[in-house]
mmCIF file of C-alpha atoms in Angstrom:
data_model
loop_
_atom_site.group_PDB
_atom_site.id
_atom_site.type_symbol
_atom_site.label_atom_id
_atom_site.label_comp_id
_atom_site.label_asym_id
_atom_site.label_seq_id
_atom_site.Cartn_x
_atom_site.Cartn_y
_atom_site.Cartn_z
ATOM 1 C CA UNK L 1327 13.259 -21.597 22.165
ATOM 2 C CA UNK L 1328 11.719 -18.581 19.953
ATOM 3 C CA UNK L 1329 11.489 -15.586 22.122
ATOM 4 C CA UNK L 1330 9.199 -13.083 20.999
ATOM 5 C CA UNK L 1331 11.052 -9.955 20.135
ATOM 6 C CA UNK L 1332 14.442 -11.718 19.431
ATOM 7 C CA UNK L 1333 15.507 -10.581 15.889
ATOM 8 C CA UNK L 1334 13.744 -7.423 15.989
ATOM 9 C CA UNK L 1335 15.741 -5.350 18.828
ATOM 10 C CA UNK L 1336 19.196 -3.926 18.637
ATOM 11 C CA UNK L 1337 21.576 -2.320 21.048
ATOM 12 C CA UNK L 1338 21.298 1.675 19.965
ATOM 13 C CA UNK L 1339 25.088 2.134 21.626
ATOM 14 C CA UNK L 1340 27.065 -0.651 20.044
ATOM 15 C CA UNK L 1341 24.607 -1.942 16.894
ATOM 16 C CA UNK L 1342 24.611 -5.420 18.250
ATOM 17 C CA UNK L 1343 21.472 -7.732 18.417
ATOM 18 C CA UNK L 1344 19.660 -8.326 21.696
ATOM 19 C CA UNK L 1345 19.262 -11.417 22.789
ATOM 20 C CA UNK L 1346 17.155 -13.238 25.297
ATOM 21 C CA UNK L 1347 17.347 -15.919 28.115
ATOM 22 C CA UNK L 1348 15.066 -17.383 30.746
ATOM 23 C CA UNK L 1349 15.793 -16.792 34.184
ATOM 24 C CA UNK L 1350 13.603 -17.812 37.406
ATOM 25 C CA UNK L 1351 10.461 -18.184 34.831
ATOM 26 C CA UNK L 1352 11.372 -14.759 33.934
ATOM 27 C CA UNK L 1353 12.739 -14.187 29.971
ATOM 28 C CA UNK L 1354 15.362 -11.166 29.920
ATOM 29 C CA UNK L 1355 16.702 -9.172 26.679
ATOM 30 C CA UNK L 1356 20.128 -7.912 26.952
ATOM 31 C CA UNK L 1357 22.839 -6.829 24.321
ATOM 32 C CA UNK L 1358 24.875 -9.600 23.012
ATOM 33 C CA UNK L 1359 28.016 -7.280 23.707
ATOM 34 C CA UNK L 1360 29.437 -8.647 20.348
ATOM 35 C CA UNK L 1361 32.141 -5.603 20.037
ATOM 36 C CA UNK L 1362 33.148 -6.298 24.004
ATOM 37 C CA UNK L 1363 32.759 -2.590 24.453
ATOM 38 C CA UNK L 1364 29.362 -1.881 25.542
ATOM 39 C CA UNK L 1365 28.097 -1.221 28.722
ATOM 40 C CA UNK L 1366 24.457 -1.745 27.968
ATOM 41 C CA UNK L 1367 25.052 -5.456 27.971
ATOM 42 C CA UNK L 1368 24.703 -5.001 31.871
ATOM 43 C CA UNK L 1369 21.146 -3.873 31.445
ATOM 44 C CA UNK L 1370 18.308 -6.603 31.602
ATOM 45 C CA UNK L 1371 14.987 -5.774 30.181
ATOM 46 C CA UNK L 1372 12.077 -8.206 31.500
ATOM 47 C CA UNK L 1373 9.968 -9.430 28.507
ATOM 48 C CA UNK L 1374 6.747 -7.647 30.052
ATOM 49 C CA UNK L 1375 8.973 -4.271 30.193
ATOM 50 C CA UNK L 1376 9.731 -4.934 26.350
ATOM 51 C CA UNK L 1377 5.798 -5.417 25.673
ATOM 52 C CA UNK L 1378 5.132 -2.493 27.090
ATOM 53 C CA UNK L 1379 7.693 -0.486 24.961
ATOM 54 C CA UNK L 1380 6.654 -2.175 21.808
ATOM 55 C CA UNK L 1381 3.116 -1.183 22.435
ATOM 56 C CA UNK L 1382 3.906 2.123 22.836
ATOM 57 C CA UNK L 1383 5.833 2.168 19.849
ATOM 58 C CA UNK L 1384 2.660 0.870 18.000
ATOM 59 C CA UNK L 1385 0.648 4.233 19.018
ATOM 60 C CA UNK L 1386 2.861 5.642 15.782
ATOM 61 C CA UNK L 1387 1.012 3.918 13.697
ATOM 62 C CA UNK L 1388 -2.791 4.648 14.800
ATOM 63 C CA UNK L 1389 -4.673 7.395 12.909
ATOM 64 C CA UNK L 1390 -8.007 8.379 13.935
ATOM 65 C CA UNK L 1391 -10.560 5.655 12.526
ATOM 66 C CA UNK L 1392 -13.138 8.005 11.800
ATOM 67 C CA UNK L 1393 -10.531 9.890 9.373
ATOM 68 C CA UNK L 1394 -9.864 6.713 7.873
ATOM 69 C CA UNK L 1395 -13.534 6.070 6.940
ATOM 70 C CA UNK L 1396 -13.813 9.720 5.673
ATOM 71 C CA UNK L 1397 -10.842 9.578 3.147
ATOM 72 C CA UNK L 1398 -11.920 5.741 2.260
ATOM 73 C CA UNK L 1399 -15.538 7.346 1.345
ATOM 74 C CA UNK L 1400 -14.071 10.430 -0.304
ATOM 75 C CA UNK L 1401 -11.505 8.263 -2.616
ATOM 76 C CA UNK L 1402 -14.278 5.933 -3.434
ATOM 77 C CA UNK L 1403 -16.660 8.518 -4.720
ATOM 78 C CA UNK L 1404 -13.620 10.179 -6.560
ATOM 79 C CA UNK L 1405 -12.695 6.773 -8.389
ATOM 80 C CA UNK L 1406 -16.563 5.674 -8.676
ATOM 81 C CA UNK L 1407 -16.552 9.125 -10.730
ATOM 82 C CA UNK L 1408 -13.322 8.556 -12.399
ATOM 83 C CA UNK L 1409 -14.715 4.960 -13.650
ATOM 84 C CA UNK L 1410 -17.935 6.593 -15.006
ATOM 85 C CA UNK L 1411 -16.069 9.326 -17.107
ATOM 86 C CA UNK L 1412 -13.749 6.425 -18.105
ATOM 87 C CA UNK L 1413 -16.791 4.444 -19.590
ATOM 88 C CA UNK L 1414 -18.577 6.976 -20.942
ATOM 89 C CA UNK L 1415 -15.408 8.313 -22.807
ATOM 90 C CA UNK L 1416 -15.185 4.658 -24.076
ATOM 91 C CA UNK L 1417 -19.032 4.575 -25.105
ATOM 92 C CA UNK L 1418 -18.835 8.156 -26.537
ATOM 93 C CA UNK L 1419 -15.979 6.857 -28.922
ATOM 94 C CA UNK L 1420 -17.360 3.597 -29.860
ATOM 95 C CA UNK L 1421 -20.599 5.773 -30.898
ATOM 96 C CA UNK L 1422 -17.805 7.756 -33.225
ATOM 97 C CA UNK L 1423 -16.100 4.878 -34.567
ATOM 98 C CA UNK L 1424 -19.440 3.114 -35.899
ATOM 99 C CA UNK L 1425 -20.480 6.541 -37.310
ATOM 100 C CA UNK L 1426 -17.263 6.504 -38.896
ATOM 101 C CA UNK L 1427 -17.672 3.134 -40.325
ATOM 102 C CA UNK L 1428 -20.971 3.305 -41.372
ATOM 103 C CA UNK L 1429 -19.675 6.579 -43.421
ATOM 104 C CA UNK L 1430 -17.080 4.591 -45.345
ATOM 105 C CA UNK L 1431 -19.609 1.925 -46.322
ATOM 106 C CA UNK L 1432 -21.922 4.530 -47.589
ATOM 107 C CA UNK L 1433 -19.089 6.323 -49.467
ATOM 108 C CA UNK L 1434 -17.595 3.394 -50.985
ATOM 109 C CA UNK L 1435 -21.355 2.404 -52.163
ATOM 110 C CA UNK L 1436 -21.476 6.001 -53.500
ATOM 111 C CA UNK L 1437 -18.182 5.516 -55.342
ATOM 112 C CA UNK L 1438 -19.223 2.077 -56.783
ATOM 113 C CA UNK L 1439 -22.296 3.286 -58.054
ATOM 114 C CA UNK L 1440 -20.512 6.146 -59.923
ATOM 115 C CA UNK L 1441 -22.148 8.826 -57.524
ATOM 116 C CA UNK L 1442 -19.105 10.349 -56.742
ATOM 117 C CA UNK L 1443 -15.926 11.127 -58.829
ATOM 118 C CA UNK L 1444 -12.700 9.576 -57.848
ATOM 119 C CA UNK L 1445 -10.769 12.595 -56.377
ATOM 120 C CA UNK L 1446 -13.539 13.124 -54.086
ATOM 121 C CA UNK L 1447 -13.923 9.746 -52.830
ATOM 122 C CA UNK L 1448 -10.098 9.557 -52.254
ATOM 123 C CA UNK L 1449 -10.460 12.499 -50.382
ATOM 124 C CA UNK L 1450 -13.147 11.586 -48.090
ATOM 125 C CA UNK L 1451 -12.027 8.215 -47.654
ATOM 126 C CA UNK L 1452 -8.600 9.468 -46.220
ATOM 127 C CA UNK L 1453 -10.293 11.502 -43.770
ATOM 128 C CA UNK L 1454 -12.448 8.948 -42.746
ATOM 129 C CA UNK L 1455 -9.709 6.757 -42.297
ATOM 130 C CA UNK L 1456 -7.523 9.259 -40.368
ATOM 131 C CA UNK L 1457 -10.635 9.798 -38.141
ATOM 132 C CA UNK L 1458 -10.862 6.033 -37.429
ATOM 133 C CA UNK L 1459 -7.513 6.039 -36.838
ATOM 134 C CA UNK L 1460 -7.471 8.708 -34.104
ATOM 135 C CA UNK L 1461 -10.539 7.111 -32.360
ATOM 136 C CA UNK L 1462 -9.050 4.151 -31.657
ATOM 137 C CA UNK L 1463 -5.917 5.208 -30.556
ATOM 138 C CA UNK L 1464 -7.952 7.018 -28.271
ATOM 139 C CA UNK L 1465 -9.665 4.312 -26.818
ATOM 140 C CA UNK L 1466 -6.401 2.014 -26.604
ATOM 141 C CA UNK L 1467 -5.014 4.756 -24.480
ATOM 142 C CA UNK L 1468 -8.126 4.925 -21.751
ATOM 143 C CA UNK L 1469 -8.005 1.291 -21.647
ATOM 144 C CA UNK L 1470 -4.561 0.981 -21.233
ATOM 145 C CA UNK L 1471 -4.642 3.563 -18.397
ATOM 146 C CA UNK L 1472 -7.140 2.210 -16.551
ATOM 147 C CA UNK L 1473 -6.455 0.055 -13.314
ATOM 148 C CA UNK L 1474 -8.415 -3.437 -13.653
ATOM 149 C CA UNK L 1475 -10.477 -2.681 -10.719
ATOM 150 C CA UNK L 1476 -9.380 0.758 -8.613
ATOM 151 C CA UNK L 1477 -11.978 -0.302 -6.066
ATOM 152 C CA UNK L 1478 -10.328 -3.784 -4.953
ATOM 153 C CA UNK L 1479 -6.956 -1.434 -4.499
ATOM 154 C CA UNK L 1480 -8.521 1.095 -2.482
ATOM 155 C CA UNK L 1481 -10.199 -1.616 -0.241
ATOM 156 C CA UNK L 1482 -6.731 -3.201 0.381
ATOM 157 C CA UNK L 1483 -5.300 -0.080 1.245
ATOM 158 C CA UNK L 1484 -8.170 0.644 3.636
ATOM 159 C CA UNK L 1485 -7.039 -2.565 5.422
ATOM 160 C CA UNK L 1486 -3.664 -1.790 6.088
ATOM 161 C CA UNK L 1487 -4.561 1.372 7.648
ATOM 162 C CA UNK L 1488 -7.049 -0.447 9.823
ATOM 163 C CA UNK L 1489 -4.661 -3.441 10.336
ATOM 164 C CA UNK L 1490 -2.004 -0.564 11.467
ATOM 165 C CA UNK L 1491 -4.642 1.311 13.809
ATOM 166 C CA UNK L 1492 -5.714 -2.214 15.616
ATOM 167 C CA UNK L 1493 -2.071 -3.235 16.099
ATOM 168 C CA UNK L 1494 -1.398 -2.110 19.492
ATOM 169 C CA UNK L 1495 -4.754 -3.760 20.511
ATOM 170 C CA UNK L 1496 -4.099 -6.634 18.873
ATOM 171 C CA UNK L 1497 -0.601 -6.980 20.210
ATOM 172 C CA UNK L 1498 -1.414 -6.640 23.927
ATOM 173 C CA UNK L 1499 -3.867 -9.116 23.964
ATOM 174 C CA UNK L 1500 -2.407 -11.632 21.513
ATOM 175 C CA UNK L 1501 -0.399 -14.941 22.538
ATOM 176 C CA UNK L 1502 3.342 -15.241 22.357
ATOM 177 C CA UNK L 1503 3.249 -16.804 18.731
ATOM 178 C CA UNK L 1504 0.631 -14.372 17.921
ATOM 179 C CA UNK L 1505 2.558 -11.165 18.680
ATOM 180 C CA UNK L 1506 5.553 -12.506 16.833
ATOM 181 C CA UNK L 1507 3.478 -12.938 13.986
ATOM 182 C CA UNK L 1508 2.437 -9.274 14.038
ATOM 183 C CA UNK L 1509 5.567 -8.071 14.891
ATOM 184 C CA UNK L 1510 6.921 -9.790 11.699
ATOM 185 C CA UNK L 1511 4.445 -8.100 9.416
ATOM 186 C CA UNK L 1512 4.909 -4.681 10.874
ATOM 187 C CA UNK L 1513 8.391 -4.128 11.998
ATOM 188 C CA UNK L 1514 12.261 -4.201 10.723
ATOM 189 C CA UNK L 1515 13.646 -3.797 13.740
ATOM 190 C CA UNK L 1516 14.205 -1.431 16.870
ATOM 191 C CA UNK L 1517 16.952 0.065 18.928
ATOM 192 C CA UNK L 1518 17.286 0.111 22.514
ATOM 193 C CA UNK L 1519 19.267 2.391 25.021
ATOM 194 C CA UNK L 1520 19.134 2.400 28.760
ATOM 195 C CA UNK L 1521 15.817 0.063 28.980
ATOM 196 C CA UNK L 1522 14.064 2.711 26.475
ATOM 197 C CA UNK L 1523 13.221 2.518 22.428
ATOM 198 C CA UNK L 1524 15.547 4.898 20.827
ATOM 199 C CA UNK L 1525 14.372 4.234 17.515
ATOM 200 C CA UNK L 1526 12.462 2.071 15.564
ATOM 201 C CA UNK L 1527 11.990 1.008 11.847
ATOM 202 C CA UNK L 1528 8.627 -0.283 10.300
ATOM 203 C CA UNK L 1529 8.088 -2.314 7.101
ATOM 204 C CA UNK L 1530 6.618 -0.708 4.339
ATOM 205 C CA UNK L 1531 3.957 0.918 3.911
ATOM 206 C CA UNK L 1532 3.698 1.030 7.545
ATOM 207 C CA UNK L 1533 6.616 3.019 7.729
ATOM 208 C CA UNK L 1534 4.676 5.475 5.890
ATOM 209 C CA UNK L 1535 1.841 5.621 7.987
ATOM 210 C CA UNK L 1536 4.135 5.861 10.963
ATOM 211 C CA UNK L 1537 5.810 9.142 9.430
ATOM 212 C CA UNK L 1538 2.546 10.633 8.385
ATOM 213 C CA UNK L 1539 1.088 10.484 11.995
ATOM 214 C CA UNK L 1540 4.012 12.215 13.144
ATOM 215 C CA UNK L 1541 3.225 15.117 11.275
ATOM 216 C CA UNK L 1542 -0.036 15.439 13.617
ATOM 217 C CA UNK L 1543 -2.429 16.423 10.789
#
């Protein structure tokens, strides 16, 4: 039988996993006492109590939804400005490159038409080629450092915060298999002592969110 919380819960006292069993229609969790020396083995937690403890733990992932939206909009504006600046920079470089190529073509025509001496032609052609190489390198650097679509990444980050923010509510209304699926997304493990949660570890990036909210800012 696939118990909802089995595999996530550990005994804080001895480090052994908590297992579960069905008794008189109710599910109970308890320390496996694998080291044969743990008094917590005698303490049983009904699944309803575990649900309450886990739901309480998911409070660590909650951030004010208005704050999430404010942060999202601010970052979106910042990214939009950065993208616009990058596009403007690339367009400016492309115009400068076009101008350099035109100068190179005119310079060659002038040299072939014997309008300028060879030494002048050589100096000017070298200077223009150096300018062209510099501009092409600048363009390459900008394009390599520009993400494919930073706004898509931002949308994904926002969705992670919203999943975390909704986690407690979704967990409380979910069916057993849905609860386990949600925990597999969010949770590494939690340790229990005296029928209370002593410590909890979330999966990344939710662990970062949990630590951020604990700062209270």
